[in-house]
């Protein structure tokens, strides 16, 4: 006496049906309700899935025993409620997409080809000079290849046997009864230790020790194109690991740009920090910049072109080459003007400056009845400068009365 008969009813058989009767009933129902044959009937697709799931359970002796005793609820509690997709079961039952029933309904079933070995990932760090000029890097890697001595069998021909303990799965399904429930779990096959096959020690391949693959050194030529950016990937199809019964894997190199001591890069533009003296900033002069291709750029500050501290100028076309547009970005130069420390502390020099420079800015004097305190400026150490710069950045974030972080909090809550 079974607890429930829903799965048997879906297949149209009784609880005492044999394995052959189950197969015949599934074949008939699956062909009748297959989605490719009933493209305009969504109910048929649901029926096809239900029939496939019922047959998957009842065709497995262990699952059928649990279902007969505890019903569908017992399958879920025992960890056996999953299973393969209905299309995969259909393809397995009828021999896949190329079998006798493969093209019956217009070839709608999925083809299941050989799996592919893992992809080998490497990060290739490249200097900014090499990205500017382009280069070909020779990179060596270690990969697994099919053992040539045994052709990937792992031992002598005919000496490799499928493990009978797990039927070549590498795992064994165990069941444990815990009160009214049955726990179902998988464990590593103790007979083959998960290898799926059994090879006697004397028959193992001497070169690969039965592992079927050996490690080989491979040198690849990685083309670093001009203007390539961090994150760009260079793929080598089929040059990765090899494994018996699988397609060779790929090798993928990801480009990562190294930090540069002189230039900062943003997309196709370069940024350079130039330090000039006060005389050059006021009266003009020249600076020299070593570029990324061993050229030196001579940059002229024209007399009368006053450079303010922090001012940014541009040289068009002297940035990075563009991979997409085949032209060059721009070079931006930010000037840091260094003032002399103690050259104008004599009355004579101060008088000379007052004669050359524009007059001092006149500030409105305080009211006549105001209380006035006199102060002198003091130098600030590095810690004080950091605090002052932090306060300045906070003021910029809080302009228009918006506190620091308030806008980000509002965006996050939307």
Coordinates of N, CA, C and O in Angstrom, one line a residue, residues 270-410:
X270 N 46.7 62.4 -20.5 CA 47.8 62.3 -19.5 C 47.8 63.6 -18.7 O 47.5 64.7 -19.2
X271 N 48.2 63.4 -17.4 CA 48.3 64.6 -16.5 C 49.7 64.6 -15.9 O 50.2 63.6 -15.4
X272 N 50.2 65.8 -15.9 CA 51.6 66.0 -15.4 C 51.7 67.2 -14.5 O 51.1 68.2 -14.7
X273 N 52.4 67.0 -13.4 CA 52.6 68.1 -12.4 C 54.0 68.7 -12.6 O 55.0 68.1 -12.5
X274 N 54.0 70.0 -13.0 CA 55.2 70.7 -13.3 C 55.5 71.8 -12.2 O 54.6 72.6 -11.9
X275 N 56.7 71.8 -11.7 CA 57.0 72.7 -10.7 C 57.9 73.8 -11.3 O 58.9 73.5 -12.0
X276 N 57.5 75.1 -11.2 CA 58.2 76.2 -11.8 C 58.5 77.2 -10.7 O 57.8 77.3 -9.7
X277 N 59.5 78.1 -10.9 CA 59.8 79.1 -10.0 C 58.9 80.4 -10.2 O 58.2 80.5 -11.3
X278 N 59.0 81.3 -9.3 CA 58.1 82.5 -9.4 C 58.5 83.3 -10.6 O 57.7 83.9 -11.3
X279 N 59.8 83.4 -11.0 CA 60.3 84.2 -12.1 C 59.7 83.7 -13.4 O 59.2 84.4 -14.2
X280 N 59.7 82.3 -13.6 CA 59.1 81.7 -14.8 C 57.6 82.0 -14.8 O 57.1 82.2 -15.9
X281 N 57.0 81.9 -13.7 CA 55.5 82.1 -13.7 C 55.2 83.5 -14.0 O 54.1 83.8 -14.7
X282 N 56.0 84.5 -13.7 CA 55.7 85.9 -14.0 C 56.3 86.4 -15.3 O 55.7 87.2 -16.0
X283 N 57.6 86.0 -15.6 CA 58.3 86.5 -16.8 C 58.5 85.5 -17.9 O 59.1 85.9 -18.9
X284 N 58.0 84.3 -17.8 CA 58.2 83.3 -18.8 C 59.4 82.5 -18.7 O 60.3 82.8 -17.9
X285 N 59.5 81.5 -19.5 CA 60.7 80.6 -19.5 C 60.4 79.3 -20.1 O 59.4 79.2 -20.9
X286 N 61.2 78.2 -19.9 CA 60.9 76.9 -20.5 C 61.0 75.8 -19.4 O 61.8 75.9 -18.5
X287 N 60.2 74.8 -19.7 CA 60.4 73.6 -18.9 C 60.5 72.4 -19.8 O 60.1 72.5 -21.0
X288 N 61.1 71.3 -19.4 CA 61.4 70.1 -20.2 C 60.7 68.9 -19.6 O 60.8 68.7 -18.4
X289 N 59.9 68.2 -20.4 CA 59.2 67.0 -19.9 C 59.6 65.8 -20.7 O 59.6 65.8 -21.9
X290 N 60.1 64.7 -20.0 CA 60.4 63.5 -20.6 C 59.1 62.7 -20.9 O 58.4 62.3 -20.0
X291 N 58.9 62.4 -22.2 CA 57.7 61.7 -22.5 C 57.9 60.2 -22.4 O 58.9 59.7 -22.0
X292 N 56.8 59.4 -22.8 CA 56.8 58.0 -22.6 C 57.6 57.2 -23.7 O 57.8 56.0 -23.6
X293 N 57.9 57.9 -24.8 CA 58.6 57.3 -25.9 C 60.0 57.8 -26.1 O 60.6 57.9 -27.2
X294 N 60.6 58.2 -25.0 CA 62.0 58.7 -24.9 C 62.2 60.1 -25.6 O 63.3 60.6 -25.7
X295 N 61.1 60.7 -26.0 CA 61.2 62.1 -26.5 C 61.2 63.0 -25.3 O 60.7 62.7 -24.2
X296 N 61.8 64.2 -25.5 CA 61.7 65.3 -24.5 C 60.9 66.4 -25.1 O 61.1 66.9 -26.2
X297 N 59.8 66.9 -24.4 CA 59.0 68.0 -24.8 C 59.5 69.3 -24.2 O 59.7 69.4 -22.9
X298 N 59.8 70.3 -25.0 CA 60.2 71.6 -24.5 C 59.0 72.5 -24.5 O 58.5 72.8 -25.6
X299 N 58.6 72.9 -23.3 CA 57.3 73.7 -23.2 C 57.7 75.1 -22.9 O 58.4 75.4 -21.9
X300 N 57.3 76.1 -23.6 CA 57.6 77.5 -23.5 C 56.5 78.2 -22.8 O 55.3 78.2 -23.2
X301 N 56.8 78.9 -21.7 CA 55.9 79.8 -21.0 C 56.2 81.2 -21.6 O 57.3 81.8 -21.3
X302 N 55.3 81.8 -22.4 CA 55.6 83.0 -23.0 C 55.7 84.2 -22.0 O 55.0 84.2 -21.0
X303 N 56.7 85.1 -22.2 CA 56.8 86.3 -21.4 C 55.5 87.1 -21.3 O 54.8 87.3 -22.4
X304 N 55.1 87.4 -20.2 CA 53.8 88.1 -20.0 C 52.6 87.2 -19.8 O 51.5 87.7 -19.5
X305 N 52.8 85.9 -20.0 CA 51.7 84.9 -19.7 C 51.9 84.5 -18.3 O 52.6 83.6 -18.0
X306 N 51.2 85.1 -17.4 CA 51.4 84.9 -16.0 C 50.7 83.5 -15.6 O 49.5 83.3 -16.0
X307 N 51.5 82.7 -15.0 CA 51.0 81.4 -14.5 C 50.6 81.4 -13.0 O 51.5 81.7 -12.2
X308 N 49.4 81.2 -12.7 CA 49.0 81.2 -11.3 C 49.2 79.8 -10.7 O 49.2 78.8 -11.4
X309 N 49.4 79.8 -9.4 CA 49.6 78.5 -8.7 C 48.4 77.6 -8.9 O 47.2 78.0 -8.7
X310 N 48.6 76.3 -9.4 CA 47.5 75.4 -9.6 C 46.9 75.5 -11.0 O 46.0 74.7 -11.3
X311 N 47.3 76.4 -11.8 CA 46.7 76.6 -13.1 C 47.1 75.4 -14.0 O 48.1 74.8 -13.9
X312 N 46.1 75.1 -14.9 CA 46.3 73.9 -15.8 C 46.3 74.4 -17.2 O 45.5 75.2 -17.7
X313 N 47.3 73.9 -18.0 CA 47.4 74.2 -19.4 C 47.4 72.9 -20.2 O 47.6 71.8 -19.6
X314 N 47.2 72.9 -21.5 CA 47.1 71.7 -22.3 C 48.0 71.7 -23.5 O 48.2 72.8 -24.1
X315 N 48.5 70.6 -23.8 CA 49.2 70.4 -25.1 C 48.4 69.3 -25.9 O 48.3 68.2 -25.5
X316 N 47.8 69.7 -27.0 CA 47.0 68.9 -27.7 C 47.7 67.8 -28.4 O 48.8 68.0 -29.0
X317 N 47.2 66.6 -28.4 CA 47.7 65.4 -29.1 C 48.9 64.8 -28.5 O 49.6 63.9 -29.2
X318 N 49.3 65.1 -27.3 CA 50.4 64.5 -26.6 C 50.0 63.6 -25.5 O 50.8 63.3 -24.6
X319 N 48.8 63.1 -25.5 CA 48.3 62.2 -24.5 C 48.6 60.7 -25.0 O 49.5 60.4 -25.7
X320 N 47.7 59.8 -24.6 CA 47.9 58.4 -24.9 C 47.2 58.1 -26.3 O 46.2 58.8 -26.7
X321 N 47.8 57.1 -27.0 CA 47.1 56.7 -28.2 C 45.7 56.0 -27.9 O 45.6 55.4 -26.9
X322 N 44.8 56.2 -28.8 CA 43.5 55.7 -28.6 C 43.3 54.4 -29.3 O 43.6 54.3 -30.5
X323 N 42.9 53.3 -28.7 CA 42.7 52.0 -29.4 C 41.5 52.1 -30.3 O 41.5 51.5 -31.4
X324 N 40.5 52.9 -30.0 CA 39.3 52.9 -30.8 C 39.4 53.9 -31.9 O 38.9 53.6 -33.0
X325 N 39.9 55.1 -31.7 CA 39.9 56.2 -32.7 C 41.2 56.4 -33.4 O 41.3 57.2 -34.4
X326 N 42.2 55.7 -33.0 CA 43.5 55.7 -33.7 C 44.1 57.1 -33.7 O 44.8 57.5 -34.7
X327 N 43.8 58.0 -32.7 CA 44.5 59.2 -32.6 C 45.0 59.3 -31.1 O 45.0 58.3 -30.4
X328 N 45.4 60.5 -30.7 CA 45.9 60.7 -29.4 C 45.1 61.6 -28.5 O 44.5 62.6 -29.0
X329 N 45.1 61.4 -27.2 CA 44.5 62.3 -26.3 C 45.4 63.5 -26.0 O 46.4 63.7 -26.8
X330 N 45.1 64.2 -25.0 CA 45.9 65.5 -24.7 C 46.7 65.3 -23.4 O 46.5 64.4 -22.6
X331 N 47.7 66.2 -23.3 CA 48.6 66.2 -22.1 C 48.2 67.5 -21.4 O 48.3 68.6 -21.9
X332 N 47.8 67.3 -20.1 CA 47.4 68.4 -19.2 C 48.5 68.6 -18.2 O 49.0 67.7 -17.6
X333 N 48.9 69.9 -18.1 CA 50.0 70.2 -17.2 C 49.5 71.2 -16.1 O 48.9 72.2 -16.4
X334 N 49.6 70.7 -14.9 CA 49.2 71.6 -13.7 C 50.5 72.2 -13.1 O 51.4 71.4 -12.8
X335 N 50.5 73.5 -13.0 CA 51.7 74.2 -12.5 C 51.7 74.4 -11.0 O 50.7 74.9 -10.4
X336 N 52.8 74.1 -10.4 CA 53.0 74.3 -9.0 C 54.1 75.4 -8.9 O 55.3 75.2 -9.2
X337 N 53.7 76.6 -8.5 CA 54.6 77.8 -8.4 C 55.3 77.8 -7.1 O 54.6 77.9 -6.0
X338 N 56.6 77.7 -7.1 CA 57.4 77.8 -5.9 C 57.8 79.2 -5.6 O 58.6 79.8 -6.4
X339 N 57.5 79.7 -4.4 CA 57.9 81.1 -4.1 C 59.2 81.1 -3.3 O 59.5 80.1 -2.6
X340 N 60.0 82.1 -3.5 CA 61.3 82.2 -2.7 C 61.0 82.3 -1.3 O 60.0 82.9 -0.8
X341 N 61.9 81.8 -0.5 CA 61.7 81.7 1.0 C 62.0 83.1 1.7 O 61.2 83.7 2.4
X342 N 63.2 83.6 1.5 CA 63.6 84.8 2.3 C 64.5 85.7 1.4 O 65.6 86.0 1.8
X343 N 64.0 86.1 0.3 CA 64.7 86.9 -0.6 C 64.2 88.4 -0.6 O 64.9 89.3 -1.1
X344 N 63.0 88.6 0.0 CA 62.5 90.0 -0.1 C 62.2 90.6 1.3 O 61.2 91.2 1.5
X345 N 63.2 90.3 2.2 CA 63.0 90.8 3.6 C 63.9 92.0 3.9 O 64.2 92.3 5.0
X346 N 64.4 92.6 2.8 CA 65.1 93.9 3.0 C 64.4 95.0 2.4 O 63.6 94.9 1.5
X347 N 64.5 96.2 3.0 CA 63.7 97.4 2.5 C 64.0 97.6 1.0 O 63.1 98.1 0.3
X348 N 65.3 97.4 0.6 CA 65.6 97.7 -0.8 C 64.8 96.8 -1.8 O 64.3 97.2 -2.8
X349 N 64.8 95.5 -1.5 CA 64.1 94.5 -2.3 C 62.6 94.8 -2.3 O 61.9 94.7 -3.3
X350 N 62.0 95.1 -1.1 CA 60.6 95.4 -1.0 C 60.3 96.6 -1.9 O 59.2 96.6 -2.5
X351 N 61.1 97.6 -1.8 CA 60.9 98.8 -2.7 C 60.9 98.4 -4.1 O 60.1 99.0 -4.9
X352 N 61.8 97.5 -4.6 CA 61.9 97.1 -6.0 C 60.6 96.4 -6.4 O 60.0 96.7 -7.5
X353 N 60.1 95.6 -5.5 CA 58.8 94.9 -5.8 C 57.7 95.9 -5.9 O 56.8 95.7 -6.8
X354 N 57.6 96.8 -5.0 CA 56.5 97.8 -5.0 C 56.6 98.6 -6.3 O 55.5 99.1 -6.7
X355 N 57.7 98.8 -6.8 CA 57.9 99.6 -8.1 C 57.4 98.8 -9.3 O 56.9 99.3 -10.2
X356 N 57.7 97.4 -9.2 CA 57.4 96.6 -10.4 C 56.0 96.0 -10.4 O 55.3 96.1 -11.4
X357 N 55.5 95.5 -9.2 CA 54.3 94.8 -9.2 C 53.1 95.9 -9.0 O 53.3 97.0 -8.7
X358 N 51.9 95.4 -9.3 CA 50.7 96.3 -9.1 C 50.6 96.6 -7.6 O 51.1 95.9 -6.8
X359 N 49.9 97.7 -7.3 CA 49.8 98.1 -5.9 C 49.0 97.1 -5.1 O 48.2 96.3 -5.6
X360 N 49.3 97.1 -3.8 CA 48.6 96.2 -2.9 C 47.0 96.5 -2.9 O 46.6 97.6 -3.1
X361 N 46.3 95.5 -2.7 CA 44.8 95.6 -2.6 C 44.5 96.4 -1.3 O 45.0 96.0 -0.2
X362 N 43.6 97.4 -1.4 CA 43.3 98.2 -0.3 C 42.0 97.6 0.3 O 41.0 97.4 -0.3
X363 N 42.1 97.2 1.6 CA 40.9 96.7 2.4 C 40.3 97.8 3.1 O 40.9 98.8 3.6
X364 N 39.0 97.7 3.3 CA 38.2 98.7 4.0 C 38.6 98.7 5.4 O 38.7 97.7 6.1
X365 N 39.0 99.9 6.0 CA 39.4 99.9 7.4 C 38.3 99.6 8.4 O 37.1 99.9 8.0
X366 N 38.6 99.1 9.6 CA 37.5 98.9 10.6 C 36.9 100.2 11.0 O 37.5 101.3 10.9
X367 N 35.7 100.2 11.6 CA 35.1 101.4 12.1 C 36.0 102.1 13.2 O 36.8 101.4 13.8
X368 N 35.9 103.4 13.3 CA 36.8 104.2 14.2 C 36.6 103.8 15.7 O 37.5 103.8 16.5
X369 N 35.4 103.3 16.0 CA 35.1 102.9 17.4 C 35.3 101.5 17.7 O 34.9 100.9 18.8
X370 N 35.8 100.7 16.7 CA 36.0 99.3 16.8 C 37.2 98.9 17.7 O 38.2 99.7 17.7
X371 N 37.1 97.8 18.5 CA 38.2 97.3 19.3 C 39.1 96.5 18.4 O 38.7 95.6 17.7
X372 N 40.4 96.8 18.3 CA 41.3 96.2 17.4 C 42.4 95.5 18.2 O 43.0 96.0 19.1
X373 N 42.6 94.2 17.7 CA 43.7 93.4 18.3 C 44.7 93.1 17.1 O 44.3 92.8 16.0
X374 N 46.0 93.2 17.4 CA 47.0 92.9 16.4 C 47.6 91.5 16.6 O 47.9 91.1 17.7
X375 N 47.8 90.8 15.4 CA 48.3 89.4 15.4 C 49.3 89.3 14.3 O 49.3 90.0 13.3
X376 N 50.2 88.3 14.5 CA 51.2 87.9 13.5 C 50.9 86.5 13.1 O 50.4 85.6 13.9
X377 N 51.2 86.1 11.9 CA 51.0 84.8 11.3 C 52.1 83.8 11.9 O 53.3 84.2 12.0
X378 N 51.7 82.6 12.1 CA 52.6 81.5 12.5 C 52.7 80.4 11.5 O 51.7 80.1 10.8
X379 N 53.8 79.8 11.3 CA 53.9 78.6 10.4 C 53.1 77.4 11.0 O 52.9 77.3 12.2
X380 N 52.6 76.6 10.0 CA 51.8 75.4 10.4 C 52.5 74.2 10.0 O 53.1 74.1 8.9
X381 N 52.5 73.2 10.9 CA 53.2 71.9 10.6 C 52.3 71.1 9.7 O 51.2 71.5 9.3
X382 N 52.8 69.9 9.3 CA 52.1 69.0 8.3 C 50.8 68.6 8.9 O 49.8 68.5 8.1
X383 N 50.7 68.3 10.2 CA 49.5 67.9 10.8 C 48.4 69.0 10.7 O 47.2 68.7 10.3
X384 N 48.8 70.2 10.9 CA 47.9 71.3 10.8 C 47.4 71.6 9.4 O 46.3 71.9 9.2
X385 N 48.3 71.4 8.4 CA 48.0 71.5 7.0 C 46.9 70.5 6.6 O 46.0 70.8 5.9
X386 N 47.1 69.3 7.1 CA 46.1 68.2 6.7 C 44.8 68.6 7.3 O 43.7 68.4 6.7
X387 N 44.7 69.0 8.5 CA 43.5 69.4 9.2 C 42.8 70.6 8.4 O 41.6 70.6 8.2
X388 N 43.6 71.5 8.0 CA 43.0 72.7 7.3 C 42.5 72.2 5.9 O 41.4 72.7 5.5
X389 N 43.2 71.4 5.2 CA 42.8 70.9 3.9 C 41.5 70.1 4.0 O 40.6 70.2 3.2
X390 N 41.4 69.3 5.1 CA 40.2 68.5 5.4 C 39.0 69.4 5.6 O 37.9 69.1 5.1
X391 N 39.2 70.5 6.4 CA 38.1 71.4 6.6 C 37.7 72.1 5.3 O 36.5 72.3 5.1
X392 N 38.6 72.4 4.4 CA 38.3 73.0 3.2 C 37.4 72.1 2.3 O 36.4 72.5 1.7
X393 N 37.8 70.8 2.3 CA 37.0 69.9 1.4 C 35.6 69.7 2.0 O 34.6 69.6 1.3
X394 N 35.5 69.7 3.3 CA 34.1 69.6 3.9 C 33.3 70.8 3.6 O 32.1 70.7 3.3
X395 N 33.9 72.0 3.6 CA 33.2 73.2 3.2 C 32.6 73.1 1.8 O 31.5 73.6 1.5
X396 N 33.4 72.6 0.9 CA 33.0 72.4 -0.5 C 31.8 71.5 -0.6 O 30.9 71.7 -1.3
X397 N 31.8 70.4 0.2 CA 30.7 69.4 0.2 C 29.4 70.0 0.8 O 28.3 69.6 0.4
X398 N 29.6 71.0 1.7 CA 28.4 71.5 2.4 C 27.9 72.8 1.8 O 27.1 73.5 2.4
X399 N 28.4 73.2 0.7 CA 27.9 74.4 0.1 C 26.4 74.3 -0.3 O 25.9 73.2 -0.5
X400 N 25.7 75.4 -0.3 CA 24.3 75.4 -0.5 C 23.5 74.8 0.6 O 22.3 74.4 0.5
X401 N 24.2 74.7 1.8 CA 23.5 74.2 3.0 C 23.2 72.7 3.0 O 22.5 72.2 3.8
X402 N 23.9 71.9 2.1 CA 23.7 70.4 2.1 C 24.9 69.8 2.9 O 26.0 69.9 2.5
X403 N 24.6 69.2 4.1 CA 25.7 68.6 4.9 C 26.4 67.6 4.1 O 25.9 66.9 3.2
X404 N 27.7 67.3 4.6 CA 28.5 66.2 4.0 C 27.8 64.9 4.1 O 27.5 64.4 5.2
X405 N 27.7 64.2 3.0 CA 27.1 62.9 3.0 C 25.6 62.8 2.8 O 25.0 61.8 2.5
X406 N 24.9 64.0 2.9 CA 23.4 63.9 2.9 C 22.9 63.6 1.5 O 22.0 62.8 1.4
X407 N 23.6 64.0 0.4 CA 23.1 63.7 -0.9 C 23.3 62.2 -1.2 O 22.4 61.6 -1.8
X408 N 24.4 61.6 -0.8 CA 24.6 60.2 -1.0 C 23.6 59.4 -0.3 O 23.1 58.4 -0.8
X409 N 23.3 59.8 0.9 CA 22.3 59.1 1.7 C 20.9 59.1 1.0 O 20.2 58.1 0.9
X410 N 20.6 60.3 0.5 CA 19.3 60.4 -0.2 C 19.2 59.5 -1.5 O 18.2 58.9 -1.7

